[in-house]
Short mmCIF file of C-alpha atoms in Angstrom, two decimals:
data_model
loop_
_atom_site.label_atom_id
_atom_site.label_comp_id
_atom_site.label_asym_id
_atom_site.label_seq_id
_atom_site.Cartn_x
_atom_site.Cartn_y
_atom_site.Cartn_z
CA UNK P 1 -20.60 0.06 -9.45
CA UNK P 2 -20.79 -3.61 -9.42
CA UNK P 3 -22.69 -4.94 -5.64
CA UNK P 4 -20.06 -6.89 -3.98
CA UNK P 5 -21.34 -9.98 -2.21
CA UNK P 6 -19.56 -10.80 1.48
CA UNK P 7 -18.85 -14.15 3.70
CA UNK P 8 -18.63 -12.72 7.50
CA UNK P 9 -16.74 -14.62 9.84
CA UNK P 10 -17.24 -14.02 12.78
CA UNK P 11 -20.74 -12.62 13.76
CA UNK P 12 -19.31 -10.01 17.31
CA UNK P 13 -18.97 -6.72 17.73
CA UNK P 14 -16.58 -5.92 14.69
CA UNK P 15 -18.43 -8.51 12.28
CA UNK P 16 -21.57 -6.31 12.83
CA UNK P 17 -19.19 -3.07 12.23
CA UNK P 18 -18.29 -3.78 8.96
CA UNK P 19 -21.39 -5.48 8.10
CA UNK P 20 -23.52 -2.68 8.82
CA UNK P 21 -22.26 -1.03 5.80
CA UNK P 22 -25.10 -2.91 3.44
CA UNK P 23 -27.74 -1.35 5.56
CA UNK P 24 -26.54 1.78 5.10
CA UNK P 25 -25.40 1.49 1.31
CA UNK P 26 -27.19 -1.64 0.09
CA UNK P 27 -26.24 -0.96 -3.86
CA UNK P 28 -22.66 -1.47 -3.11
CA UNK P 29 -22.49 -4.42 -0.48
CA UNK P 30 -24.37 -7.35 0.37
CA UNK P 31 -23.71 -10.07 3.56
CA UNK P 32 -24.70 -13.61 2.01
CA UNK P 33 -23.34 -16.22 4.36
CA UNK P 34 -21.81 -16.38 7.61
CA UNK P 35 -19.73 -18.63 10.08
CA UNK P 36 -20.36 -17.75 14.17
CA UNK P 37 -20.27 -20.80 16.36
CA UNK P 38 -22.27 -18.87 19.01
CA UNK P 39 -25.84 -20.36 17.44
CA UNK P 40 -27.71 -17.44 18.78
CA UNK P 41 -25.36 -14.82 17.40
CA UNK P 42 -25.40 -16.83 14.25
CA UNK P 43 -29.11 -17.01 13.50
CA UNK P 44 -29.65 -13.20 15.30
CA UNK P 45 -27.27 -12.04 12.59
CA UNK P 46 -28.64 -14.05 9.59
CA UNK P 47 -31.92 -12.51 10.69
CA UNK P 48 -30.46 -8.90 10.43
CA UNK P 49 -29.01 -9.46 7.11
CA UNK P 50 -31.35 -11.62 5.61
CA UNK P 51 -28.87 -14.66 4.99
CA UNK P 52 -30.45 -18.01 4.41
CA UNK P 53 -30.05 -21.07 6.52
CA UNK P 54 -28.19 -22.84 3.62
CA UNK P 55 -25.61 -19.99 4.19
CA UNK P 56 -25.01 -20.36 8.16
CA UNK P 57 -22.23 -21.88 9.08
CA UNK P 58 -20.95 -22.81 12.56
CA UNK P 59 -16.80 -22.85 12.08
CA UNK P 60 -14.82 -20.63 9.04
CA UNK P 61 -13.85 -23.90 7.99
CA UNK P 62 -16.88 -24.96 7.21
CA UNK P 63 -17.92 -22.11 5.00
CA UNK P 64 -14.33 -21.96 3.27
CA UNK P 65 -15.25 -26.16 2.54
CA UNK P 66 -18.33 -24.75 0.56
CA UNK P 67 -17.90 -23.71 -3.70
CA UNK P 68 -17.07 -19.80 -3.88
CA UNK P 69 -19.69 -18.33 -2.06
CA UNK P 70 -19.03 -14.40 -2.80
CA UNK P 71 -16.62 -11.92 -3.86
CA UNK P 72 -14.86 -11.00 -0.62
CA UNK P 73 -14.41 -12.68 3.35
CA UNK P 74 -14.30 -10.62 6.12
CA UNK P 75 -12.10 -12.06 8.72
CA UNK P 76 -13.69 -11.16 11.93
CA UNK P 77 -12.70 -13.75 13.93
CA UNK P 78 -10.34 -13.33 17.74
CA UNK P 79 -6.93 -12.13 17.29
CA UNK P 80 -5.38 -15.59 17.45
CA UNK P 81 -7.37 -16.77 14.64
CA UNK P 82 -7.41 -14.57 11.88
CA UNK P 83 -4.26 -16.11 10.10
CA UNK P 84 -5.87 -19.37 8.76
CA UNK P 85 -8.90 -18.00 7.37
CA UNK P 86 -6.94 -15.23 5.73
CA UNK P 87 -5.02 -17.16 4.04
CA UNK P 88 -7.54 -20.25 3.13
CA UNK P 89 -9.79 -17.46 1.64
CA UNK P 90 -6.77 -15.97 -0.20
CA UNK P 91 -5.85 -19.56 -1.94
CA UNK P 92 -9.56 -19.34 -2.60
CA UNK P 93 -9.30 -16.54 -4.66
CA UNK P 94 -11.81 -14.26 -2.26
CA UNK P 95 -10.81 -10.58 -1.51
CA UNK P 96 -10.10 -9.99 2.33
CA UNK P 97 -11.07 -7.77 4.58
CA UNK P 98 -9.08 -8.44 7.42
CA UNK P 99 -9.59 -7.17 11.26
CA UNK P 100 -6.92 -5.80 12.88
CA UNK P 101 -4.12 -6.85 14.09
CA UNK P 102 -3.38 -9.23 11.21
CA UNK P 103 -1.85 -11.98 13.70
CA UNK P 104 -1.02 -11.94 17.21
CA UNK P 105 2.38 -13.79 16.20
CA UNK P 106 5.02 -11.75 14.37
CA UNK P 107 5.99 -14.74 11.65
CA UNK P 108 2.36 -14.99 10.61
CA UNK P 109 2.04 -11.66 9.66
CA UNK P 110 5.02 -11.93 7.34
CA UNK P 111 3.23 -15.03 6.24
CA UNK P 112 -0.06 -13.11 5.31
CA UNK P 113 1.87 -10.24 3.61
CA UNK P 114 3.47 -12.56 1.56
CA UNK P 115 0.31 -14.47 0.99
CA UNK P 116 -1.33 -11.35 -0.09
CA UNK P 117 1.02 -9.54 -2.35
CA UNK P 118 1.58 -13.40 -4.11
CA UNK P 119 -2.48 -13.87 -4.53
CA UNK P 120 -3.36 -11.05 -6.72
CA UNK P 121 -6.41 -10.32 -4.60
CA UNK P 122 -6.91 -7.50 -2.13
CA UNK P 123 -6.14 -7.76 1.29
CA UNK P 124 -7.77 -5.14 3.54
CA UNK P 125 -6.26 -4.18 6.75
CA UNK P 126 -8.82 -2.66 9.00
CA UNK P 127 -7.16 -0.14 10.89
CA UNK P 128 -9.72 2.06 10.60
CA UNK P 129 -8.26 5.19 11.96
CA UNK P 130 -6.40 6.18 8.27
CA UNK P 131 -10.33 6.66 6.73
CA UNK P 132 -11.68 8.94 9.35
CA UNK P 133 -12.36 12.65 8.20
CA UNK P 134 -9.99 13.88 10.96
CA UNK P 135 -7.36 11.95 10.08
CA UNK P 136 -7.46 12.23 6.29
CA UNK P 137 -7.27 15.92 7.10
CA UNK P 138 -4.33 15.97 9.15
CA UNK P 139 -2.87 13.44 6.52
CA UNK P 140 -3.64 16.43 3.53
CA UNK P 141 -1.74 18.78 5.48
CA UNK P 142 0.93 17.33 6.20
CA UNK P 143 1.82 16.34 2.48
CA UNK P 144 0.65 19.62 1.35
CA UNK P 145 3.86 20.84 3.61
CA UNK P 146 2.13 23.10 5.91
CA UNK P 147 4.17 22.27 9.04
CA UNK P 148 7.88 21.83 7.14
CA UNK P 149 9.33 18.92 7.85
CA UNK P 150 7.81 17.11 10.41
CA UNK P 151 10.11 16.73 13.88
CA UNK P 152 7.88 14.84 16.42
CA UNK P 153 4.98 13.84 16.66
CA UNK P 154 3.15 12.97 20.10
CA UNK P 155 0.36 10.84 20.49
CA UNK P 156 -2.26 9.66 23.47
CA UNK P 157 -4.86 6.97 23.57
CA UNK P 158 -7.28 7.61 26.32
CA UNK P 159 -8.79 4.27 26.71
CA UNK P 160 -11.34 5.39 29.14
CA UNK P 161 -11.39 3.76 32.96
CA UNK P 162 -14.49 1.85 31.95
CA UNK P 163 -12.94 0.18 28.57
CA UNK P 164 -10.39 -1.04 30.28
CA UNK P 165 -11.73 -2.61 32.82
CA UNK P 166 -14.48 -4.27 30.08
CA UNK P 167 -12.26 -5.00 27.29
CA UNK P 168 -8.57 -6.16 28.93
CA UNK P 169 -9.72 -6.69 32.74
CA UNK P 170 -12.65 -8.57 32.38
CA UNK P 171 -12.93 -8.99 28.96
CA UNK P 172 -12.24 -10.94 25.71
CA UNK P 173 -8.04 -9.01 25.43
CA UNK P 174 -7.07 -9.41 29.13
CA UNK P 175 -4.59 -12.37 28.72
CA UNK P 176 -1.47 -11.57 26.23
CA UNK P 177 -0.93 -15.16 26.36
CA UNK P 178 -4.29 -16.20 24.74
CA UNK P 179 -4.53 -13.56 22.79
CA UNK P 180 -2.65 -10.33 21.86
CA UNK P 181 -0.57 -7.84 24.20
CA UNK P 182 -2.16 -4.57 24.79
CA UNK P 183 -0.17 -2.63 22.54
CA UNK P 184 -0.94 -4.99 19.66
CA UNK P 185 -4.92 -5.64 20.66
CA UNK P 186 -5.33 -1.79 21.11
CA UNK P 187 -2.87 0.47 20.06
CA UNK P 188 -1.51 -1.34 16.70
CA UNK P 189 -4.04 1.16 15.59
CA UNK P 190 -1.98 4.07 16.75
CA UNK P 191 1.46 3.11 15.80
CA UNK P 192 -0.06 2.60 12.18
CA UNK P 193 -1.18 6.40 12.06
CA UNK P 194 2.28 7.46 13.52
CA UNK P 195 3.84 5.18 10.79
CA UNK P 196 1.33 6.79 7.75
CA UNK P 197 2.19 10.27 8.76
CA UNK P 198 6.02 10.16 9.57
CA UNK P 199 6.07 8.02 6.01
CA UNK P 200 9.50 6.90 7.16
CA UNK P 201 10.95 3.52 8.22
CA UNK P 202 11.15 3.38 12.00
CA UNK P 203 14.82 3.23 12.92
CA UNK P 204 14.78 2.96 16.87
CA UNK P 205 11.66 2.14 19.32
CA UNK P 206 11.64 1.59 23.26
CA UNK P 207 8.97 1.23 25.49
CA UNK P 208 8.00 0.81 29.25
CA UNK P 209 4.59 -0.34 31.21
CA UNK P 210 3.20 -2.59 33.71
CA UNK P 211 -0.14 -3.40 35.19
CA UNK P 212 -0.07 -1.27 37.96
CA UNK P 213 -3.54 -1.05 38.86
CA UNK P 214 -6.39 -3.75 38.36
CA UNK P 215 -4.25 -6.48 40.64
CA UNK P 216 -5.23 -8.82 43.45
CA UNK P 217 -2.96 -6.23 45.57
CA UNK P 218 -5.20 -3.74 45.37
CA UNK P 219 -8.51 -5.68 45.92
CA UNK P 220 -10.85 -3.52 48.55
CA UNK P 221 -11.14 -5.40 51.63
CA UNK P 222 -14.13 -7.57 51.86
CA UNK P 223 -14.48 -6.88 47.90
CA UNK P 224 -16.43 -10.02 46.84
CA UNK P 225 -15.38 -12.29 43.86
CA UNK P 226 -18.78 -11.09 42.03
CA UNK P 227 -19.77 -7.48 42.14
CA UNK P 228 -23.59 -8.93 42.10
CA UNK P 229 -22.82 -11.10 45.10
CA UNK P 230 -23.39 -7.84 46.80
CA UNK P 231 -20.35 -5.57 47.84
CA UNK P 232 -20.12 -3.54 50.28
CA UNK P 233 -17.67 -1.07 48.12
CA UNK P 234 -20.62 -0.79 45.54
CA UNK P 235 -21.27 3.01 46.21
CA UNK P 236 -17.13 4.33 45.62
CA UNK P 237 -16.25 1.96 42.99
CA UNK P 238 -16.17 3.14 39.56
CA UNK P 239 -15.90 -0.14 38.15
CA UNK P 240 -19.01 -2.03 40.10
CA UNK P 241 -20.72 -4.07 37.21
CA UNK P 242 -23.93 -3.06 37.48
CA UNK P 243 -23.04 0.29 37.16
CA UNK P 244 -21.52 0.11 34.05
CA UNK P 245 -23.91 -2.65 32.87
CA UNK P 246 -27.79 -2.04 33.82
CA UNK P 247 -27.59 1.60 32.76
CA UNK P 248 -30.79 1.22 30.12
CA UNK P 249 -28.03 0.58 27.25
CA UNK P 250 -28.46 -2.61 25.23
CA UNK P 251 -25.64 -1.60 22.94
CA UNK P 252 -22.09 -1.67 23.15
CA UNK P 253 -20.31 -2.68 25.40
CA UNK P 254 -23.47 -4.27 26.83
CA UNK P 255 -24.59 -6.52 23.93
CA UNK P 256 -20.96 -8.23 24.37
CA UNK P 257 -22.72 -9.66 27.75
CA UNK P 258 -25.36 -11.53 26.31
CA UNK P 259 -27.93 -11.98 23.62
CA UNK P 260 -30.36 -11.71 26.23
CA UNK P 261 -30.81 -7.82 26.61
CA UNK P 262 -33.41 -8.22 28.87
CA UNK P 263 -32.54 -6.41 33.00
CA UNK P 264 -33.09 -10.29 33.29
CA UNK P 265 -30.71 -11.49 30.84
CA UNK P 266 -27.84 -8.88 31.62
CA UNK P 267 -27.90 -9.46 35.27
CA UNK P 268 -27.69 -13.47 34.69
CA UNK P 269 -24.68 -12.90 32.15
CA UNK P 270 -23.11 -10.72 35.42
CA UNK P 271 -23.64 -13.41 37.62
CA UNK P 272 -22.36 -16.26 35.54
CA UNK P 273 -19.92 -14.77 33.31
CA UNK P 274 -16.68 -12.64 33.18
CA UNK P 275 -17.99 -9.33 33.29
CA UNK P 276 -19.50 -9.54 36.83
CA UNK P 277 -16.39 -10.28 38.58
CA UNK P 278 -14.26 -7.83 40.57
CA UNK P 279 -11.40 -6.10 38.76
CA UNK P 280 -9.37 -6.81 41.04
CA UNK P 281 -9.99 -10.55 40.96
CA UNK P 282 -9.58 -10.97 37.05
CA UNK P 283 -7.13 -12.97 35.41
CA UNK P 284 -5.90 -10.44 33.94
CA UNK P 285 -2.18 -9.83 33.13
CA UNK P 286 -1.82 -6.99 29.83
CA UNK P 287 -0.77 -3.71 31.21
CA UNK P 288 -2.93 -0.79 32.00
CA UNK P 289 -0.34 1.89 31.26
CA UNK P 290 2.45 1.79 28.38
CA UNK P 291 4.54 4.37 26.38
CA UNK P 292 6.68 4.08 23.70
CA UNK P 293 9.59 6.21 21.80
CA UNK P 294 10.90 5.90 18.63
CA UNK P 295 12.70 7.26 16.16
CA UNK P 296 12.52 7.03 12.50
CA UNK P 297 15.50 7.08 9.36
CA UNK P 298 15.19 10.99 8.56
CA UNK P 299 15.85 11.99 12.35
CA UNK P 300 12.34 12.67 13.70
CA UNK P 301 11.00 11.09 16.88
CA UNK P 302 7.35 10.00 17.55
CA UNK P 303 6.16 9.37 21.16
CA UNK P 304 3.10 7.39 21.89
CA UNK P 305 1.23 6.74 25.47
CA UNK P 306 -1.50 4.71 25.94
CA UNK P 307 -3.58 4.48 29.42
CA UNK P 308 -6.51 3.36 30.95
CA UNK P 309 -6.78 5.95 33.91
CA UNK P 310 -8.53 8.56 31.72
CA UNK P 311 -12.40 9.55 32.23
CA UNK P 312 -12.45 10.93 28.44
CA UNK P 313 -12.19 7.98 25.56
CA UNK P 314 -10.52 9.91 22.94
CA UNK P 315 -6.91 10.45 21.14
CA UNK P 316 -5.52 13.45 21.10
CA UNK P 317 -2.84 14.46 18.83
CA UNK P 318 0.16 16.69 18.61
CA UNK P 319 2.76 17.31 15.79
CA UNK P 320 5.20 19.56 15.28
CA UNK P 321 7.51 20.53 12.09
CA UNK P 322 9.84 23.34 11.15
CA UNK P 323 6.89 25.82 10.13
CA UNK P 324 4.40 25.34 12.81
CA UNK P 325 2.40 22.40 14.77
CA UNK P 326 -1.30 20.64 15.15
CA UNK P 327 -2.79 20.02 18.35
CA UNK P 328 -6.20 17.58 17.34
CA UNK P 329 -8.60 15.47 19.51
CA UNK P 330 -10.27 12.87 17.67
CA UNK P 331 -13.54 12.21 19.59
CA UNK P 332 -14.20 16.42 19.23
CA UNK P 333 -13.35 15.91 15.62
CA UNK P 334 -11.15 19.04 16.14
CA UNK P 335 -7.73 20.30 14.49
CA UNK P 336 -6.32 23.37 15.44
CA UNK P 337 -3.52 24.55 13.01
CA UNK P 338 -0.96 27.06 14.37
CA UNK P 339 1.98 28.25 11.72
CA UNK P 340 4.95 30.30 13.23
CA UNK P 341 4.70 34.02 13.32
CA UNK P 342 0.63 33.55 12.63
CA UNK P 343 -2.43 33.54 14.67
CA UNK P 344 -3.54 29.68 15.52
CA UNK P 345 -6.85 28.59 13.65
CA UNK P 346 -9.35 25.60 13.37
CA UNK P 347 -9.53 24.06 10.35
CA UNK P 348 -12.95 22.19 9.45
CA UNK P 349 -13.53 18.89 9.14
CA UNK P 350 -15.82 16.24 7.90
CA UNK P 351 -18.13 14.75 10.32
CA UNK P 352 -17.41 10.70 9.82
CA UNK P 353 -20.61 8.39 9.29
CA UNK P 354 -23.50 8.81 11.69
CA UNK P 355 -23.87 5.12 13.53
CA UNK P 356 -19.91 4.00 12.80
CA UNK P 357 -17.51 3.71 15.31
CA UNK P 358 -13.80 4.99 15.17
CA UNK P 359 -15.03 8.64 14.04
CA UNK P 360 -16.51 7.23 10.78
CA UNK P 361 -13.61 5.45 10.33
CA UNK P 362 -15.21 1.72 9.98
CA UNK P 363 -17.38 3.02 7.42
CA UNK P 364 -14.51 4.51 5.93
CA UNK P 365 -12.61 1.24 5.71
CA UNK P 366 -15.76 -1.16 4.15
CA UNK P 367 -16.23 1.86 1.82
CA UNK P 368 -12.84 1.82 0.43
CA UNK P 369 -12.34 -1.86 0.23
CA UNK P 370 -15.65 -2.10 -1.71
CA UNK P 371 -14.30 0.52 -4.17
CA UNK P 372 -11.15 -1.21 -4.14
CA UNK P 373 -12.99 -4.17 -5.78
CA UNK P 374 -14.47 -2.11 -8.33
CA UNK P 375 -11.12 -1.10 -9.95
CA UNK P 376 -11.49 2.35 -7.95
CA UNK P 377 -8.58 3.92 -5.49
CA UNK P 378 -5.82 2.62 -3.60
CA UNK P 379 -5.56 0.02 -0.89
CA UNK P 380 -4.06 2.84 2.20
CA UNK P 381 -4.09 -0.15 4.58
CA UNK P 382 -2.80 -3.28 2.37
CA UNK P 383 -0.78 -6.32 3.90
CA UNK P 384 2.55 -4.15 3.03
CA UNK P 385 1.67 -0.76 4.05
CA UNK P 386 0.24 -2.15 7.52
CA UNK P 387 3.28 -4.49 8.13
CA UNK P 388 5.47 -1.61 9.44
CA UNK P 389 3.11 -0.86 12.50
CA UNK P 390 2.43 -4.35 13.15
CA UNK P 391 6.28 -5.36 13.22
CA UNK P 392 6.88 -2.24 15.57
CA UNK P 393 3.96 -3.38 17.83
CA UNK P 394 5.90 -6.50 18.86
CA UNK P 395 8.96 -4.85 19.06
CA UNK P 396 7.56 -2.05 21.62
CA UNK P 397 6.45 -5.29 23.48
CA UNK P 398 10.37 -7.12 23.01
CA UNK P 399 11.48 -3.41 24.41
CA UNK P 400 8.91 -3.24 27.37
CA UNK P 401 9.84 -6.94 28.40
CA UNK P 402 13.47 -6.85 27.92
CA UNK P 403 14.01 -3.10 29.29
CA UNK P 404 16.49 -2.13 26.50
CA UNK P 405 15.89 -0.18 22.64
CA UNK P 406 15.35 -2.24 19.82
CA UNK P 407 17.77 -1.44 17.10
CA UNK P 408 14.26 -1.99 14.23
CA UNK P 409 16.64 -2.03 11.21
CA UNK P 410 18.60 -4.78 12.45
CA UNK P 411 16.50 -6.80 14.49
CA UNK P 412 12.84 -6.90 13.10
CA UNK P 413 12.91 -8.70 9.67
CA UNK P 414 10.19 -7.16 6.92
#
């Protein structure tokens, strides 16, 4: 297999996801340049990976300015600026590897579908979920007929209290406005496994949510702006900073904070930054609850809820067909299997990647699209077959806004 060489942009939390893959499997994959305009971040992660200071770039634009510097791009960059990258590196002739969700704007993921399927490179979506073990697995049975013909299929995303008060209270996904809407930032990851299973074109979709929770309205009396500027709800809150902060972790979510992981360092990033303030002060406007219906061409329905009052950080999984269901939980890696008129049983699965978020599903994702370079197996998350999921994302988000159904055939545009 031939080592594929990699530009990273964007040097945060999913940049370091993928690009952990060369230290696991440094044969196949090697990071030679990258483009983080956070200088620290930059040089800490040309350190990691060994990139020179000739290839260290402060803006994607920069680095795409530069002759062909590898075989593939990995578009890490925030939500609302993956689509010019994409494409430059596309018209470059680079193969993409391309962080989910593909745009935050419907028209521009047309435009990178498009772009794609005209370029004659590959185009890697990362929703990581379809390479996991315990997805794969449900994914075998289901095409091996097991359950009949599948009728619904009901899924949960327990976002965990804590993630959503780091990631779209205080965090970098808390404004749909700036960035994406919750069921895009989040979930486009779940409506692309309902999509991959059901393998039909969704028909109908509705959905409803609010932020009913982290708002000024419900700010503790006395509650200061800053959890650090001392408050006096400190020992009932579940969200006070320092408790989910100076815990002795240095890694995720903590190393989002700062590059200082010092006690210092954190507690200075608490006091001056965003993830020290109250979460019921934020800016925050993406919901905190949502669930959506739909219903796809052959007749079966799919329902999907996603919430951040949950103490577990897991999905869980049930689908039932004509011969039997599966009840699964991702985070226990665990599928139980129960045909009609037989005893219910577990069937085994793989355990995903040790050190790779997503149930081994970001290692999953690099692995394939390194492969997919090499001649070997088929793009599962390509421009095309991701389109689908991304297109009903902004339609559950038309639905939840305008309180009616979305008629998909007729009023989203593939």
């Amino acid at each position: 297999m031939k080592k594929v060489k990699a530009l990273v942009l964007g040097a945060g939390s999913r940049g370091n996801a993928y690009a952990a893959y060369s230290r696991v499997r440094p044969e196949e994959l090697e990071i030679v340049a990258v483009a983080e305009p956070d200088k620290i971040r930059r040089e800490q992660f040309a350190e990691r990976y060994h990139i020179g200071a000739e290839n260290c770039f402060a803006s994607w634009e920069e680095a795409l300015s530069k002759p062909k510097l590898a075989d593939a791009v990995f578009v890490c960059t925030l939500d609302e600026m993956h689509t010019a990258p994409a494409l430059k590196a596309l018209e470059l002739g680079y193969n993409v590897l391309l962080e989910k969700p593909m745009s935050n704007r419907e028209e521009e993921c047309i435009a990178i579908e498009q772009a794609a399927r005209e370029s004659g490179r590959i185009l890697t979506v990362c929703h990581v979920l379809r390479y996991t073990p315990f997805f794969q697995k449900i994914k075998e049975l289901l095409k091996e007929g097991t359950l009949g013909k599948i009728a619904t299929i009901d899924l949960i995303e327990n976002v965990g209290y804590w993630h959503q008060a780091h990631s779209f209270v205080r965090g970098n996904w808390r404004d749909c406005e700036e960035t994406s809407p919750m069921i895009l930032a989040k979930s486009c990851h779940d409506l692309d496994i309902i999509s991959w299973l059901m393998e039909e074109k969704c028909e109908w979709i509705s959905s409803f949510g609010s932020l009913l929770h982290f708002t000024k309205e419900n700010r503790p009396e006395g509650a200061p702006d800053n959890c650090m500027e001392g408050c006096p709800h400190s020992e009932e809150c579940p969200y006070y900073a320092p408790k989910v902060y100076l815990t002795g972790n240095t890694k995720w979510p903590v190393d989002v904070l700062t590059t200082d992981l010092t006690k210092e360092g954190i507690e200075k990033a608490l006091r001056e930054g965003p993830y020290g303030r109250c979460v019921y002060g934020c800016d925050n406007n993406v919901v905190d609850h949502q669930v959506v219906n739909m219903e796809f061409t052959g007749g079966a329905t799919a329902s999907f809820t996603m919430t951040g009052f949950t103490a577990d950080f897991t999905r869980q999984i049930k689908i039932m067909g004509t011969k039997g269901q599966i009840m699964a939980d991702l985070e226990k890696n665990e599928i139980r299997l129960h045909l009609f008129g037989e005893d219910e049983r577990t069937v085994p699965v793989t355990a995903g990647e040790d050190g790779f978020g997503h149930g081994g599903g970001d290692f999953g994702a690099v692995q394939n699209f390194v492969r997919l370079i090499n001649g070997e197996g088929d793009n599962l998350t390509s421009a095309h077959a991701s389109l689908q999921s991304h297109l009903m994302c902004f339609a559950a988000e038309k639905s939840r806004r305008e309180h009616r159904s979305i008629h998909f055939s007729e009023e989203v545009h593939m």
